[in-house]
Amino acid sequence: MVPKKLDYFFEKDEFEAKSWALKKLVCGIDEAGRGCTAGPVVAAAVVLKTAPDNTEIYLDDSKLLSAARRNKAFAWLEKNSWQGIGIAHHRTIDAMNIYQATLRAM
């Protein structure tokens, strides 16, 4: 049974909500630079230390947040998650292709 405080997340992110209810860790990964014709591709991964509750309303797409809320989310994530960053150099992209380089960065 999923706790009530996860209802908000359950609607939007069923897999994550079920995993958090089972006390499992969930890793979120995203990349930047895949559409560029030059430069590296960068990937970031975040694992929350505990399941979020409805007070973490800034856990959303950063493009949808105001600058102030994005800064609050960043501070919250620094304190409440583990993070990792991977970078694939433009030479790696040229040698492998953008898809394989993105997987390497991830």
mmCIF file of C-alpha atoms in Angstrom:
data_model
loop_
_atom_site.group_PDB
_atom_site.id
_atom_site.type_symbol
_atom_site.label_atom_id
_atom_site.label_comp_id
_atom_site.label_asym_id
_atom_site.label_seq_id
_atom_site.Cartn_x
_atom_site.Cartn_y
_atom_site.Cartn_z
ATOM 1 C CA MET A 1 0.000 0.000 0.000
ATOM 2 C CA VAL A 2 1.354 3.403 -1.005
ATOM 3 C CA PRO A 3 1.341 5.942 1.870
ATOM 4 C CA LYS A 4 -1.035 8.912 1.436
ATOM 5 C CA LYS A 5 1.830 11.399 1.345
ATOM 6 C CA LEU A 6 2.973 9.851 -1.949
ATOM 7 C CA ASP A 7 -0.388 10.321 -3.699
ATOM 8 C CA TYR A 8 0.864 13.382 -5.587
ATOM 9 C CA PHE A 9 3.853 11.470 -6.930
ATOM 10 C CA PHE A 10 1.923 8.273 -7.562
ATOM 11 C CA GLU A 11 -0.294 9.893 -10.190
ATOM 12 C CA LYS A 12 2.649 11.369 -12.035
ATOM 13 C CA ASP A 13 5.363 8.780 -11.403
ATOM 14 C CA GLU A 14 3.803 5.423 -10.615
ATOM 15 C CA PHE A 15 7.052 3.440 -10.840
ATOM 16 C CA GLU A 16 8.855 5.767 -8.430
ATOM 17 C CA ALA A 17 5.996 5.871 -5.935
ATOM 18 C CA LYS A 18 5.714 2.078 -5.846
ATOM 19 C CA SER A 19 9.475 1.745 -5.451
ATOM 20 C CA TRP A 20 9.609 4.291 -2.597
ATOM 21 C CA ALA A 21 6.706 2.530 -0.859
ATOM 22 C CA LEU A 22 8.783 -0.670 -0.956
ATOM 23 C CA LYS A 23 11.777 1.241 0.514
ATOM 24 C CA LYS A 24 13.766 0.900 -2.716
ATOM 25 C CA LEU A 25 16.126 3.495 -4.141
ATOM 26 C CA VAL A 26 15.289 5.192 -7.431
ATOM 27 C CA CYS A 27 17.903 6.808 -9.662
ATOM 28 C CA GLY A 28 16.860 9.646 -11.967
ATOM 29 C CA ILE A 29 19.126 10.358 -14.939
ATOM 30 C CA ASP A 30 19.079 13.163 -17.477
ATOM 31 C CA GLU A 31 21.465 14.525 -20.055
ATOM 32 C CA ALA A 32 22.315 17.815 -21.707
ATOM 33 C CA GLY A 33 24.126 18.410 -24.939
ATOM 34 C CA ARG A 34 22.668 15.649 -27.081
ATOM 35 C CA GLY A 35 21.235 18.106 -29.577
ATOM 36 C CA CYS A 36 24.399 20.121 -29.983
ATOM 37 C CA THR A 37 26.719 19.706 -32.939
ATOM 38 C CA ALA A 38 29.794 20.546 -30.863
ATOM 39 C CA GLY A 39 30.921 20.094 -27.299
ATOM 40 C CA PRO A 40 30.512 17.321 -24.756
ATOM 41 C CA VAL A 41 27.405 15.479 -23.654
ATOM 42 C CA VAL A 42 26.860 15.668 -19.891
ATOM 43 C CA ALA A 43 24.690 13.334 -17.811
ATOM 44 C CA ALA A 44 23.648 13.669 -14.185
ATOM 45 C CA ALA A 45 22.167 11.072 -11.860
ATOM 46 C CA VAL A 46 20.350 11.677 -8.565
ATOM 47 C CA VAL A 47 19.208 9.177 -5.946
ATOM 48 C CA LEU A 48 17.005 10.526 -3.154
ATOM 49 C CA LYS A 49 18.047 9.334 0.308
ATOM 50 C CA THR A 50 14.398 8.966 1.349
ATOM 51 C CA ALA A 51 11.061 9.056 -0.417
ATOM 52 C CA PRO A 52 9.834 12.601 -0.960
ATOM 53 C CA ASP A 53 6.691 13.915 0.641
ATOM 54 C CA ASN A 54 4.368 16.675 -0.467
ATOM 55 C CA THR A 55 6.624 19.359 1.024
ATOM 56 C CA GLU A 56 9.135 18.825 -1.778
ATOM 57 C CA ILE A 57 6.907 20.602 -4.283
ATOM 58 C CA TYR A 58 9.962 21.788 -6.182
ATOM 59 C CA LEU A 59 10.830 18.275 -7.317
ATOM 60 C CA ASP A 60 9.758 18.940 -10.872
ATOM 61 C CA ASP A 61 11.205 19.719 -14.268
ATOM 62 C CA SER A 62 13.687 22.537 -13.628
ATOM 63 C CA LYS A 63 12.455 24.360 -16.731
ATOM 64 C CA LEU A 64 9.060 24.735 -15.016
ATOM 65 C CA LEU A 65 10.494 26.295 -11.844
ATOM 66 C CA SER A 66 11.244 29.928 -11.125
ATOM 67 C CA ALA A 67 14.877 30.807 -10.465
ATOM 68 C CA ALA A 68 14.174 31.130 -6.727
ATOM 69 C CA ARG A 69 12.423 27.757 -6.553
ATOM 70 C CA ARG A 70 15.189 26.144 -8.641
ATOM 71 C CA ASN A 71 17.752 27.406 -6.114
ATOM 72 C CA LYS A 72 15.676 25.974 -3.243
ATOM 73 C CA ALA A 73 15.409 22.656 -5.090
ATOM 74 C CA PHE A 74 19.169 22.602 -5.647
ATOM 75 C CA ALA A 75 19.847 23.220 -1.953
ATOM 76 C CA TRP A 76 17.316 20.548 -0.974
ATOM 77 C CA LEU A 77 18.819 18.018 -3.404
ATOM 78 C CA GLU A 78 22.352 18.690 -2.174
ATOM 79 C CA LYS A 79 21.224 17.789 1.333
ATOM 80 C CA ASN A 80 18.807 14.940 0.558
ATOM 81 C CA SER A 81 20.360 12.984 -2.291
ATOM 82 C CA TRP A 82 23.463 11.449 -3.755
ATOM 83 C CA GLN A 83 24.504 12.841 -7.134
ATOM 84 C CA GLY A 84 26.861 11.870 -9.921
ATOM 85 C CA ILE A 85 27.938 13.532 -13.153
ATOM 86 C CA GLY A 86 29.364 11.936 -16.286
ATOM 87 C CA ILE A 87 30.841 13.685 -19.309
ATOM 88 C CA ALA A 88 31.608 12.317 -22.775
ATOM 89 C CA HIS A 89 34.087 14.482 -24.670
ATOM 90 C CA HIS A 90 33.310 15.619 -28.222
ATOM 91 C CA ARG A 91 36.017 13.248 -29.496
ATOM 92 C CA THR A 92 34.139 10.361 -27.892
ATOM 93 C CA ILE A 93 30.964 11.503 -29.658
ATOM 94 C CA ASP A 94 32.830 11.648 -32.992
ATOM 95 C CA ALA A 95 34.332 8.196 -32.452
ATOM 96 C CA MET A 96 31.273 6.374 -31.105
ATOM 97 C CA ASN A 97 28.144 8.394 -32.126
ATOM 98 C CA ILE A 98 26.017 10.583 -29.879
ATOM 99 C CA TYR A 99 23.831 7.753 -28.584
ATOM 100 C CA GLN A 100 26.754 5.590 -27.423
ATOM 101 C CA ALA A 101 28.539 8.626 -25.983
ATOM 102 C CA THR A 102 25.383 9.525 -24.033
ATOM 103 C CA LEU A 103 25.223 6.021 -22.595
ATOM 104 C CA ARG A 104 28.884 6.267 -21.641
ATOM 105 C CA ALA A 105 28.261 9.596 -19.873
ATOM 106 C CA MET A 106 25.317 8.036 -18.037
#
